[in-house]
Short mmCIF file of C-alpha atoms in Angstrom, two decimals:
data_model
loop_
_atom_site.label_atom_id
_atom_site.label_comp_id
_atom_site.label_asym_id
_atom_site.label_seq_id
_atom_site.Cartn_x
_atom_site.Cartn_y
_atom_site.Cartn_z
CA MET A 4 9.53 -4.70 -38.58
CA GLY A 5 11.01 -1.25 -38.49
CA ASN A 6 7.79 0.80 -38.26
CA THR A 7 4.54 0.66 -36.33
CA ARG A 8 2.47 -0.71 -39.19
CA ASP A 9 4.96 -3.51 -39.85
CA TYR A 10 5.25 -4.78 -36.29
CA ARG A 11 1.51 -4.50 -35.62
CA TYR A 12 0.80 -6.63 -38.68
CA TRP A 13 3.04 -9.39 -37.33
CA LEU A 14 1.67 -8.98 -33.84
CA TYR A 15 -2.04 -9.00 -34.65
CA GLU A 16 -2.84 -10.00 -38.21
CA HIS A 17 -0.40 -12.65 -39.36
CA GLN A 18 -1.58 -16.21 -38.70
CA HIS A 19 0.89 -17.81 -36.28
CA ASN A 20 0.67 -21.50 -35.45
CA ASP A 21 3.79 -22.01 -33.36
CA VAL A 22 3.64 -20.47 -29.89
CA GLY A 23 7.41 -20.55 -29.37
CA GLU A 24 8.07 -18.73 -32.63
CA PHE A 25 5.36 -16.19 -31.81
CA PHE A 26 6.93 -15.30 -28.46
CA SER A 27 10.37 -15.02 -30.07
CA MET A 28 8.85 -12.56 -32.52
CA ILE A 29 7.29 -10.60 -29.64
CA SER A 30 10.70 -10.32 -27.99
CA ASN A 31 12.17 -8.89 -31.20
CA ILE A 32 9.30 -6.42 -31.53
CA VAL A 33 9.81 -5.06 -28.02
CA GLU A 34 13.58 -4.74 -28.42
CA ASN A 35 13.52 -3.19 -31.89
CA ASN A 36 10.51 -0.88 -31.58
CA ARG A 37 10.72 0.18 -27.92
CA VAL A 38 7.08 -0.62 -27.28
CA LYS A 39 5.45 -1.73 -24.06
CA ILE A 40 3.45 -4.94 -24.12
CA ASN A 41 0.54 -5.53 -21.72
CA ILE A 42 -0.13 -9.15 -20.77
CA LEU A 43 -3.02 -10.58 -18.77
CA LEU A 44 -3.39 -14.25 -17.86
CA ILE A 45 -6.92 -15.64 -17.95
CA THR A 46 -8.35 -19.11 -17.58
CA THR A 47 -11.36 -20.93 -19.03
CA GLN A 48 -12.54 -24.47 -19.65
CA GLU A 49 -14.36 -23.37 -22.81
CA ASP A 50 -13.37 -22.44 -26.35
CA LEU A 51 -12.46 -18.79 -25.83
CA LEU A 52 -13.14 -17.63 -29.37
CA LYS A 53 -16.55 -19.34 -29.41
CA GLU A 54 -17.45 -17.62 -26.15
CA PHE A 55 -16.81 -14.23 -27.74
CA HIS A 56 -18.91 -15.17 -30.76
CA ASN A 57 -21.80 -16.64 -28.74
CA TRP A 58 -22.35 -13.70 -26.40
CA LEU A 59 -21.21 -10.10 -26.06
CA PRO A 60 -21.67 -7.75 -23.10
CA GLU A 61 -23.72 -4.64 -23.73
CA LYS A 62 -21.80 -1.76 -25.36
CA TYR A 63 -19.03 -4.03 -26.68
CA ARG A 64 -18.30 -5.25 -30.20
CA VAL A 65 -15.77 -7.89 -31.28
CA GLU A 66 -14.23 -8.73 -34.63
CA SER A 67 -11.93 -11.76 -34.74
CA ILE A 68 -8.86 -12.39 -36.87
CA ASN A 69 -7.28 -15.84 -37.33
CA ASN A 70 -7.90 -18.86 -35.12
CA VAL A 71 -6.48 -20.86 -32.22
CA PRO A 72 -3.91 -21.41 -30.87
CA ILE A 73 -3.17 -17.73 -31.66
CA PHE A 74 -5.93 -15.33 -32.64
CA THR A 75 -6.69 -11.61 -32.44
CA ILE A 76 -9.80 -9.61 -31.62
CA ARG A 77 -10.53 -6.00 -32.42
CA LEU A 78 -12.43 -4.92 -29.32
CA SER A 79 -14.68 -1.87 -29.37
CA LYS A 80 -16.44 -0.31 -26.40
CA GLU A 81 -19.02 2.42 -26.74
CA GLY A 82 -17.37 5.79 -26.15
CA HIS A 83 -13.80 4.48 -26.59
CA GLN A 84 -11.41 3.82 -29.43
CA SER A 85 -11.08 0.18 -30.44
CA ILE A 86 -8.02 -1.84 -29.40
CA LYS A 87 -6.53 -5.07 -30.65
CA VAL A 88 -5.71 -7.97 -28.34
CA VAL A 89 -3.96 -11.17 -29.38
CA PHE A 90 -4.69 -14.38 -27.47
CA VAL A 91 -2.20 -17.21 -27.14
CA ARG A 92 -3.34 -20.54 -25.76
CA HIS A 93 -0.81 -22.04 -23.36
CA PRO A 94 0.95 -24.89 -25.18
CA HIS A 95 0.89 -27.22 -22.16
CA ASN A 96 -2.21 -26.05 -20.30
CA PRO A 97 -5.07 -25.34 -22.74
CA THR A 98 -7.20 -23.75 -19.99
CA ILE A 99 -4.81 -20.79 -19.75
CA TYR A 100 -4.52 -17.97 -22.28
CA PHE A 101 -2.10 -15.08 -22.59
CA ALA A 102 -3.83 -11.87 -23.70
CA LEU A 103 -1.36 -9.35 -25.19
CA SER A 104 -1.72 -5.81 -26.51
CA ASP A 105 0.50 -2.81 -27.22
CA CYS A 106 -2.26 -0.32 -26.37
CA LYS A 107 -1.91 2.09 -23.46
CA SER A 108 -2.13 0.38 -20.08
CA GLY A 109 -5.13 2.53 -19.11
CA GLU A 110 -7.02 1.45 -22.25
CA PHE A 111 -6.07 -2.17 -21.65
CA LYS A 112 -7.60 -2.12 -18.17
CA GLU A 113 -10.59 0.07 -18.96
CA ILE A 114 -11.62 -1.68 -22.17
CA PHE A 115 -10.21 -5.20 -22.17
CA THR A 116 -10.01 -6.16 -18.49
CA ASN A 117 -13.54 -4.94 -17.82
CA PHE A 118 -14.71 -6.85 -20.91
CA ILE A 119 -13.16 -10.11 -19.65
CA ASN A 120 -14.61 -9.64 -16.16
CA LYS A 121 -18.13 -9.71 -17.62
CA TYR A 122 -17.64 -13.36 -18.68
CA PHE A 123 -17.24 -14.56 -15.08
CA PRO A 124 -17.33 -17.46 -14.19
CA THR A 125 -16.86 -18.93 -17.68
CA ILE A 126 -13.71 -16.85 -18.10
CA SER A 127 -11.90 -15.89 -14.94
CA ARG A 128 -8.72 -14.36 -13.62
CA ILE A 129 -5.64 -15.83 -11.95
CA PHE A 130 -4.42 -14.35 -8.67
CA LEU A 131 -1.14 -14.44 -6.77
CA THR A 132 -0.41 -14.04 -3.06
CA ASN A 133 2.15 -11.71 -1.49
CA ASN A 134 4.44 -14.68 -0.89
CA GLU A 135 4.13 -15.83 -4.49
CA LEU A 136 4.89 -12.35 -5.80
CA TYR A 137 7.97 -12.28 -3.58
CA ARG A 138 9.09 -15.63 -5.03
CA ILE A 139 8.67 -14.25 -8.56
CA PHE A 140 10.98 -11.33 -7.80
CA HIS A 141 13.42 -13.76 -6.22
CA LYS A 142 13.29 -15.71 -9.49
CA ILE A 143 14.28 -12.56 -11.39
CA LYS A 144 17.21 -12.12 -8.99
CA GLU A 145 18.29 -15.73 -9.61
CA LEU A 146 18.43 -14.95 -13.33
CA GLY A 147 21.27 -12.52 -12.59
CA TYR A 148 19.42 -9.25 -12.15
CA ASN A 149 19.44 -6.66 -9.39
CA VAL A 150 15.75 -5.85 -8.86
CA LEU A 151 14.69 -2.41 -7.65
CA VAL A 152 11.08 -1.46 -6.95
CA GLU A 153 10.37 1.96 -8.46
CA PHE A 154 6.94 2.19 -6.92
CA SER A 155 4.42 -0.11 -5.30
CA VAL A 156 0.71 -0.05 -4.56
CA GLY A 157 -0.51 -1.83 -1.44
CA LYS A 158 -3.69 -1.92 0.60
CA LYS A 159 -4.02 -2.44 4.31
CA ARG A 160 -5.93 -5.44 5.57
CA LEU A 161 -8.93 -4.84 7.85
CA SER A 162 -8.94 -1.17 6.90
CA LYS A 163 -12.17 0.80 7.13
CA THR A 164 -12.28 1.12 3.36
CA GLN A 165 -10.91 -1.09 0.61
CA LYS A 166 -10.16 2.05 -1.42
CA GLU A 167 -7.41 3.08 0.98
CA SER A 168 -4.28 2.49 -1.12
CA TYR A 169 -0.67 3.15 -0.18
CA ILE A 170 1.49 4.22 -3.11
CA ARG A 171 5.21 4.32 -2.40
CA TYR A 172 7.91 5.65 -4.70
CA THR A 173 10.81 3.79 -3.22
CA ASN A 174 13.58 2.77 -5.65
CA LYS A 175 14.49 0.12 -3.08
CA PRO A 176 15.44 -3.55 -3.36
CA TYR A 177 12.35 -5.72 -3.66
CA ALA A 178 13.04 -7.57 -0.36
CA GLU A 179 12.89 -4.31 1.60
CA VAL A 180 9.60 -3.32 -0.01
CA PHE A 181 7.97 -6.65 0.83
CA ASP A 182 9.29 -6.43 4.41
CA GLU A 183 7.70 -2.99 4.79
CA MET A 184 4.37 -4.24 3.46
CA TYR A 185 4.50 -7.20 5.83
CA GLN A 186 5.22 -4.93 8.79
CA HIS A 187 2.26 -2.71 7.88
CA ASP A 188 -0.03 -5.72 7.23
CA GLN A 189 -0.65 -4.79 3.60
CA TRP A 190 -1.37 -6.87 0.54
CA VAL A 191 0.37 -6.08 -2.74
CA GLN A 192 -1.78 -4.77 -5.56
CA SER A 193 0.98 -3.99 -8.07
CA ILE A 194 4.69 -3.29 -8.32
CA ARG A 195 6.64 -1.44 -10.98
CA TYR A 196 10.22 -2.62 -11.03
CA ARG A 197 13.53 -2.19 -12.79
CA ALA A 198 15.78 -5.17 -13.47
CA ASP A 199 19.48 -4.31 -13.83
CA LEU A 200 21.67 -7.00 -15.34
CA ILE A 201 24.77 -7.59 -13.20
CA LEU A 202 27.86 -7.65 -15.46
CA ASN A 203 31.05 -9.66 -14.98
CA ASP A 204 32.95 -6.63 -13.67
CA GLY A 205 30.34 -6.10 -10.95
CA SER A 206 28.68 -3.13 -12.64
CA SER A 207 25.11 -3.22 -13.91
CA GLU A 208 22.97 -1.89 -16.74
CA ILE A 209 19.21 -1.48 -17.06
CA SER A 210 17.92 -4.54 -18.87
CA PHE A 211 14.16 -4.05 -18.65
CA ARG A 212 11.37 -2.36 -16.75
CA GLY A 213 7.98 -3.77 -16.04
CA THR A 214 4.93 -4.15 -13.84
CA ILE A 215 3.63 -7.20 -12.01
CA SER A 216 0.18 -7.14 -10.43
CA ARG A 217 -1.59 -9.48 -8.09
CA ASP A 218 -4.19 -10.32 -10.75
CA CYS A 219 -1.51 -11.60 -13.15
CA TYR A 220 -1.25 -8.43 -15.20
CA PHE A 221 2.27 -7.97 -16.53
CA SER A 222 3.95 -5.36 -18.66
CA ALA A 223 7.49 -4.91 -19.90
CA LYS A 224 9.57 -2.55 -21.98
CA LYS A 225 12.94 -2.98 -23.69
CA ASN A 226 13.32 -6.71 -23.01
CA ILE A 227 10.42 -9.12 -22.64
CA SER A 228 12.17 -12.46 -23.10
CA SER A 229 12.74 -13.12 -19.38
CA LEU A 230 9.13 -12.18 -18.65
CA ILE A 231 7.73 -14.59 -21.24
CA HIS A 232 10.07 -17.53 -20.68
CA LYS A 233 10.88 -17.35 -16.97
CA ILE A 234 8.71 -15.00 -14.92
CA ILE A 235 5.23 -15.79 -16.23
CA PRO A 236 5.82 -19.58 -16.19
CA GLU A 237 6.83 -19.22 -12.54
CA ALA A 238 3.59 -17.34 -11.80
CA ILE A 239 1.51 -19.98 -13.57
CA GLN A 240 3.22 -22.79 -11.68
CA LEU A 241 2.71 -21.12 -8.30
CA ALA A 242 -0.98 -20.39 -8.93
CA SER A 243 -1.71 -23.78 -10.51
CA VAL A 244 -0.74 -25.76 -7.40
CA ARG A 245 -3.25 -23.83 -5.30
CA ASN A 246 -5.93 -23.73 -7.97
CA GLU A 247 -5.90 -27.50 -8.44
CA HIS A 248 -6.89 -27.98 -4.78
CA LEU A 249 -9.63 -25.37 -5.16
CA LYS A 250 -10.95 -26.98 -8.33
CA LEU A 251 -11.34 -30.37 -6.64
CA SER A 252 -13.13 -28.75 -3.73
CA ALA A 253 -15.54 -26.82 -5.98
CA GLU A 254 -16.32 -29.89 -8.09
CA SER A 255 -17.34 -31.82 -4.96
CA ALA A 256 -20.05 -29.32 -3.96
CA GLN A 257 -22.96 -31.64 -4.81
CA GLU A 258 -21.44 -34.72 -3.24
CA PRO A 259 -22.84 -35.98 0.08
CA LYS A 260 -19.57 -34.98 1.76
CA PRO A 261 -17.96 -32.09 -0.16
CA LYS A 262 -14.19 -31.73 -0.01
CA PRO A 263 -13.31 -28.75 2.21
CA THR A 264 -10.73 -26.15 1.26
CA VAL A 265 -8.26 -25.64 4.09
CA ILE A 266 -6.27 -22.41 4.47
CA ASN A 267 -3.35 -22.64 6.87
CA PHE A 268 -1.78 -19.43 8.13
CA GLU A 269 1.81 -19.13 9.32
CA GLU A 270 0.66 -16.94 12.19
CA ASN A 271 -2.09 -17.25 14.78
CA VAL A 272 -4.29 -14.84 12.88
CA PHE A 273 -7.43 -15.60 14.89
CA GLU A 274 -5.82 -15.71 18.32
CA ASP A 275 -7.52 -12.49 19.47
CA ILE A 276 -11.24 -13.33 19.40
CA SER A 277 -12.11 -9.65 19.92
CA LYS A 278 -11.20 -9.19 16.23
CA ASN A 279 -13.57 -11.90 14.99
CA GLN A 280 -16.29 -9.45 14.00
CA SER A 281 -13.75 -7.41 12.02
CA TYR A 282 -12.80 -10.55 10.08
CA VAL A 283 -16.44 -11.32 9.35
CA ASP A 284 -17.02 -7.73 8.21
CA ALA A 285 -13.96 -7.99 5.94
CA LEU A 286 -15.32 -11.18 4.35
CA ALA A 287 -18.67 -9.47 3.78
CA GLU A 288 -16.93 -6.77 1.72
CA LEU A 289 -16.41 -9.21 -1.16
CA PRO A 290 -18.37 -7.57 -4.00
CA SER A 291 -21.60 -9.25 -5.13
CA CYS A 292 -21.91 -11.58 -2.16
CA SER A 293 -23.90 -11.94 1.03
CA VAL A 294 -22.72 -13.27 4.39
CA SER A 295 -24.90 -14.77 7.10
CA GLU A 296 -23.38 -15.02 10.57
CA TYR A 297 -24.09 -18.05 12.76
CA HIS A 298 -21.33 -17.59 15.34
CA THR A 299 -18.61 -14.99 15.84
CA ASN A 300 -17.52 -15.65 19.42
CA PRO A 301 -15.57 -17.64 20.49
CA TYR A 302 -15.39 -19.22 17.02
CA ILE A 303 -16.49 -18.09 13.56
CA HIS A 304 -19.13 -19.90 11.53
CA LEU A 305 -20.84 -18.20 8.61
CA SER A 306 -22.27 -18.84 5.18
CA LEU A 307 -21.31 -16.93 2.06
CA VAL A 308 -23.24 -16.75 -1.20
CA ASP A 309 -21.54 -15.50 -4.36
CA TYR A 310 -24.24 -13.73 -6.37
CA LEU A 311 -22.13 -13.68 -9.53
CA ASP A 312 -22.86 -17.36 -10.17
CA GLY A 313 -24.81 -18.69 -7.17
CA SER A 314 -21.91 -20.48 -5.50
CA SER A 315 -22.28 -20.93 -1.74
CA TYR A 316 -19.98 -21.90 1.13
CA ASP A 317 -19.86 -22.60 4.83
CA ILE A 318 -16.83 -20.99 6.44
CA TRP A 319 -15.44 -22.14 9.79
CA VAL A 320 -12.69 -20.81 12.04
CA VAL A 321 -12.24 -22.82 15.24
CA SER A 322 -8.47 -22.62 15.57
CA SER A 323 -6.14 -19.63 15.59
CA ASP A 324 -4.22 -20.52 12.42
CA ARG A 325 -6.71 -22.22 10.13
CA MET A 326 -9.83 -21.52 8.09
CA VAL A 327 -12.00 -24.16 6.43
CA ILE A 328 -14.29 -23.44 3.48
CA ILE A 329 -16.92 -26.08 2.65
CA PRO A 330 -18.75 -25.75 -0.70
CA GLN A 331 -22.52 -26.03 -0.40
CA PHE A 332 -24.97 -27.18 -3.11
CA SER A 333 -23.14 -25.38 -5.92
CA ALA A 334 -19.67 -23.95 -6.34
CA SER A 335 -17.54 -23.00 -9.32
CA ASN A 336 -13.77 -23.07 -9.60
CA ALA A 337 -13.78 -19.38 -10.53
CA SER A 338 -15.89 -18.44 -7.51
CA ILE A 339 -13.87 -20.33 -4.91
CA ARG A 340 -10.68 -18.76 -6.29
CA ARG A 341 -12.32 -15.34 -5.99
CA VAL A 342 -13.30 -16.02 -2.37
CA VAL A 343 -9.86 -17.34 -1.39
CA ASN A 344 -8.11 -14.39 -3.02
CA HIS A 345 -10.37 -12.04 -1.05
CA ILE A 346 -9.40 -13.83 2.16
CA PHE A 347 -5.71 -13.46 1.32
CA GLU A 348 -6.20 -9.76 0.58
CA ARG A 349 -8.42 -8.74 3.47
CA ILE A 350 -7.38 -11.13 6.25
CA HIS A 351 -3.95 -12.70 5.70
CA ASP A 352 -1.84 -14.67 3.24
CA GLY A 353 -2.18 -18.41 3.70
CA VAL A 354 -1.47 -21.74 2.09
CA VAL A 355 -4.22 -23.87 0.57
CA GLU A 356 -3.80 -27.52 1.51
CA LYS A 357 -5.70 -30.74 1.07
CA TYR A 358 -8.15 -31.45 3.86
CA GLU A 359 -6.78 -34.97 4.21
CA LYS A 360 -3.38 -33.59 5.28
CA ILE A 361 -4.76 -32.01 8.45
CA VAL A 362 -7.91 -34.00 9.16
CA ALA A 363 -6.25 -36.16 11.83
CA ASN A 364 -5.60 -33.09 13.96
CA SER A 365 -8.69 -31.13 13.00
CA GLN A 366 -11.80 -30.43 15.05
CA TYR A 367 -14.06 -30.35 11.98
#
């Protein structure tokens, strides 16, 4: 695999059936060819390849190579060069796929990520919170690396515009960067980092560089083994715990008593009722949704409809550190995850818990 044609054949065209062997091969490709690999985690309950064959968004064309558990598509978008993306079904969770490509990161996001977004809610994205991202960087540190953030992109909560991004070129330890974002009430969009392996004599050497984004986009150069075998599994585990609660809540939408989703906040986020309207306005900024206000003072009660798939929710805030989301009539797992991620971005990080855990002390 010494030249581009050789490694791209093994990456995209050869039929692989063993996921472990495939990822070992990817690690060798990155180390020997000095390429950057883009990775996006996606989730679906359906047969992914069949979905691509059954329907295509306008201006896109797909040609498939090979079959599950590892298959490739050549993806073309009108006005752009085609790219190849290889999909790997998670060996222990068949609803999760890794999507990998060695194309430029800009092409990956412009062509592939936009393509995937058009399949919502059948195919959807996986999101991480600030706290979960911090735990992932702590995991890298536990593996024996000194982690420096080269630059970060954050956005301020309750800002007048969601487009107001804060890009910092820091070259600081990851803990300092997260502390600064916490102090400025920002949510993390993406972080580019450098992981230096700490040697026995106390010195260090650059082991790998990469990017981790809130929407489970990853990239790495030089060494991808730790990313594949340690970092991404940690991200999947963190997101899966939360998403299982959300799935159960969404599936109960048509029951006589739907299961509420409870978000607990470590701080008294809603203590100042003069900010209630700002929180409602922030919720209403979720794209492709509508919000109807019933009450905003002294408590919050509103309904939210997700126009992307018709999901609907009642949202209540009657205590300073808790929000309750009750699915109404129809709700999808993808939609409720989208709503909760928006809350974490625009209002505050929280923890999703089972309603039964707090019902004894709840006013709902």
